[in-house]
Amino acid sequence: MEINGIEYTIGRLNAVDQFHVSRKVAPIVPKLMPIIAEVAKGDLAKAIDSIDGGKRGDLTDLQPLADSLSPLMEAFAQMPDEDVNYIIFKCLSVAKRGGAVVCRNNTIMFDDIDMTQLLPLVIATIRVNLGNFIQGLLMKASSMQKQPQ
C-alpha cells in the first residue's frame, strides 16, 4: 500500500500474535468493520492523499469513511492505553517500508511516521491478518441471533 508517496507492505502476524491482537480488538469489532470495509475500497488512502496533499477538492464522497472512522476512534479512546499500544506495536512490527520493519521492540523506526501513516497501517494489518476471522465471527453471531429460540 502507498501512503504519502511511500510504499509499505503488510506482513503476517504469527498465530499467537493474531490471537492476542484479535482478543484486544474484540470489544471494538463492531466499530472496526465499517472502517475495514472502507480501507478495502481504498478510501482511507484517498482521504489521506486529499488531506495530506492540501487539496481542497470535494470530499463528500469520503463521508462513509468519516462516518466509520469516528466510532472507531471513540472505541480506541475507551480502551486502556496498554491495549492500544499492544495493537499498534504488534501491527507495525509486521509492516515494512522499503524492506525495513516499521517497528521493532515497541519502537517506531522512522521519525517521520505520524497518525496519517500509523492508523492506516494498523487497520490494514488488522484487515490482512484478522479480516476473515472477524468477518466469520460476525456472520456466525448474526446467524445465531436470527435462529428461532
Tab-separated table of C-alpha atoms in Angstrom:
chain	number	residue	atom	x	y	z
A	1	MET	CA	0.000	0.000	0.000
A	2	GLU	CA	1.119	3.554	-0.602
A	3	ILE	CA	0.748	6.311	1.977
A	4	ASN	CA	2.011	9.842	1.324
A	5	GLY	CA	4.004	8.555	-1.638
A	6	ILE	CA	5.783	5.891	0.443
A	7	GLU	CA	5.317	2.181	-0.283
A	8	TYR	CA	4.539	-0.097	2.651
A	9	THR	CA	3.994	-3.835	2.714
A	10	ILE	CA	1.931	-5.631	5.300
A	11	GLY	CA	3.245	-8.947	6.589
A	12	ARG	CA	1.669	-11.736	8.573
A	13	LEU	CA	1.354	-11.853	12.326
A	14	ASN	CA	2.166	-15.267	13.767
A	15	ALA	CA	-0.780	-17.268	15.119
A	16	VAL	CA	-0.174	-16.290	18.759
A	17	ASP	CA	0.064	-12.579	17.914
A	18	GLN	CA	-3.076	-12.895	15.755
A	19	PHE	CA	-4.855	-14.416	18.745
A	20	HIS	CA	-3.746	-11.672	21.129
A	21	VAL	CA	-4.473	-8.819	18.719
A	22	SER	CA	-7.910	-10.284	17.981
A	23	ARG	CA	-8.508	-10.570	21.743
A	24	LYS	CA	-7.594	-6.912	22.226
A	25	VAL	CA	-9.713	-5.670	19.314
A	26	ALA	CA	-12.713	-7.902	20.123
A	27	PRO	CA	-14.543	-5.175	22.091
A	28	ILE	CA	-14.318	-2.793	19.128
A	29	VAL	CA	-15.027	-5.265	16.299
A	30	PRO	CA	-18.485	-3.802	15.542
A	31	LYS	CA	-16.843	-0.366	15.208
A	32	LEU	CA	-13.906	-1.788	13.253
A	33	MET	CA	-15.821	-3.486	10.446
A	34	PRO	CA	-17.033	-0.320	8.664
A	35	ILE	CA	-13.510	1.138	8.602
A	36	ILE	CA	-12.060	-2.169	7.381
A	37	ALA	CA	-14.608	-2.058	4.554
A	38	GLU	CA	-13.548	1.488	3.669
A	39	VAL	CA	-9.861	0.502	3.732
A	40	ALA	CA	-10.638	-2.427	1.453
A	41	LYS	CA	-12.235	0.016	-1.020
A	42	GLY	CA	-9.158	2.243	-0.853
A	43	ASP	CA	-10.987	5.231	0.623
A	44	LEU	CA	-8.581	5.652	3.545
A	45	ALA	CA	-5.617	6.186	1.227
A	46	LYS	CA	-7.736	8.542	-0.867
A	47	ALA	CA	-8.660	10.553	2.224
A	48	ILE	CA	-5.054	10.802	3.333
A	49	ASP	CA	-3.977	11.945	-0.128
A	50	SER	CA	-6.736	14.570	-0.175
A	51	ILE	CA	-5.999	15.874	3.292
A	52	ASP	CA	-2.222	15.482	3.316
A	53	GLY	CA	-1.808	16.910	-0.171
A	54	GLY	CA	-3.535	20.085	0.926
A	55	LYS	CA	-6.170	19.696	-1.768
A	56	ARG	CA	-9.451	21.485	-1.171
A	57	GLY	CA	-11.391	19.258	-3.535
A	58	ASP	CA	-14.827	17.791	-2.981
A	59	LEU	CA	-14.544	15.329	-0.109
A	60	THR	CA	-18.244	14.450	0.062
A	61	ASP	CA	-17.518	11.011	-1.402
A	62	LEU	CA	-15.426	10.341	1.706
A	63	GLN	CA	-18.409	10.662	4.033
A	64	PRO	CA	-18.678	6.871	4.546
A	65	LEU	CA	-15.055	6.891	5.703
A	66	ALA	CA	-15.674	9.769	8.106
A	67	ASP	CA	-18.797	8.065	9.421
A	68	SER	CA	-16.895	4.845	10.096
A	69	LEU	CA	-13.755	6.491	11.483
A	70	SER	CA	-15.474	8.457	14.241
A	71	PRO	CA	-16.912	5.473	16.146
A	72	LEU	CA	-13.613	3.634	15.727
A	73	MET	CA	-11.670	6.490	17.310
A	74	GLU	CA	-14.232	6.669	20.133
A	75	ALA	CA	-13.789	2.932	20.717
A	76	PHE	CA	-9.995	3.292	20.798
A	77	ALA	CA	-10.364	6.204	23.233
A	78	GLN	CA	-12.226	3.940	25.659
A	79	MET	CA	-9.574	1.201	25.551
A	80	PRO	CA	-6.739	1.122	28.081
A	81	ASP	CA	-3.518	2.660	26.729
A	82	GLU	CA	-1.714	-0.676	27.177
A	83	ASP	CA	-4.179	-2.417	24.854
A	84	VAL	CA	-3.981	0.290	22.202
A	85	ASN	CA	-0.177	0.291	22.359
A	86	TYR	CA	-0.107	-3.505	22.100
A	87	ILE	CA	-2.274	-3.409	18.968
A	88	ILE	CA	-0.242	-0.607	17.378
A	89	PHE	CA	3.190	-2.083	18.072
A	90	LYS	CA	2.215	-5.638	17.054
A	91	CYS	CA	0.625	-4.436	13.833
A	92	LEU	CA	3.522	-2.137	12.928
A	93	SER	CA	6.020	-4.918	13.668
A	94	VAL	CA	4.886	-6.742	10.505
A	95	ALA	CA	4.675	-3.625	8.329
A	96	LYS	CA	7.683	-2.818	6.167
A	97	ARG	CA	8.834	0.321	4.447
A	98	GLY	CA	11.375	-0.213	1.719
A	99	GLY	CA	12.201	-3.627	3.170
A	100	ALA	CA	12.812	-2.279	6.687
A	101	VAL	CA	10.500	-3.167	9.564
A	102	VAL	CA	8.460	-0.149	10.665
A	103	CYS	CA	8.503	-1.088	14.363
A	104	ARG	CA	10.955	-3.162	16.373
A	105	ASN	CA	10.847	-3.777	20.136
A	106	ASN	CA	7.938	-1.346	20.560
A	107	THR	CA	9.904	1.422	18.863
A	108	ILE	CA	8.817	3.013	15.602
A	109	MET	CA	11.902	3.019	13.401
A	110	PHE	CA	11.038	6.048	11.250
A	111	ASP	CA	10.851	9.536	12.772
A	112	ASP	CA	8.580	10.844	10.023
A	113	ILE	CA	5.718	8.414	10.702
A	114	ASP	CA	2.709	10.197	12.139
A	115	MET	CA	-1.001	9.445	12.536
A	116	THR	CA	-1.585	9.680	8.774
A	117	GLN	CA	0.621	6.616	8.317
A	118	LEU	CA	0.127	4.899	11.670
A	119	LEU	CA	-3.642	4.436	11.612
A	120	PRO	CA	-3.880	3.141	8.013
A	121	LEU	CA	-1.003	0.724	8.650
A	122	VAL	CA	-2.607	-0.644	11.817
A	123	ILE	CA	-6.020	-1.002	10.174
A	124	ALA	CA	-4.528	-2.607	7.065
A	125	THR	CA	-2.606	-5.083	9.228
A	126	ILE	CA	-5.762	-5.990	11.133
A	127	ARG	CA	-7.655	-6.381	7.855
A	128	VAL	CA	-4.953	-8.571	6.267
A	129	ASN	CA	-4.383	-10.712	9.342
A	130	LEU	CA	-7.778	-10.839	11.026
A	131	GLY	CA	-10.316	-9.691	8.453
A	132	ASN	CA	-11.621	-13.139	7.502
A	133	PHE	CA	-11.664	-14.281	11.129
A	134	ILE	CA	-13.535	-11.185	12.322
A	135	GLN	CA	-15.973	-11.369	9.410
A	136	GLY	CA	-16.612	-15.047	10.172
A	137	LEU	CA	-17.319	-14.263	13.809
A	138	LEU	CA	-19.742	-11.504	12.889
A	139	MET	CA	-21.544	-13.715	10.378
A	140	LYS	CA	-21.805	-16.538	12.913
A	141	ALA	CA	-23.092	-14.156	15.607
A	142	SER	CA	-25.593	-12.707	13.157
A	143	SER	CA	-26.906	-16.128	12.127
A	144	MET	CA	-27.176	-17.192	15.777
A	145	GLN	CA	-29.283	-14.111	16.526
A	146	LYS	CA	-31.636	-14.911	13.618
A	147	GLN	CA	-32.250	-18.525	14.724
A	148	PRO	CA	-35.588	-19.086	16.452
A	149	GLN	CA	-35.307	-19.608	20.162
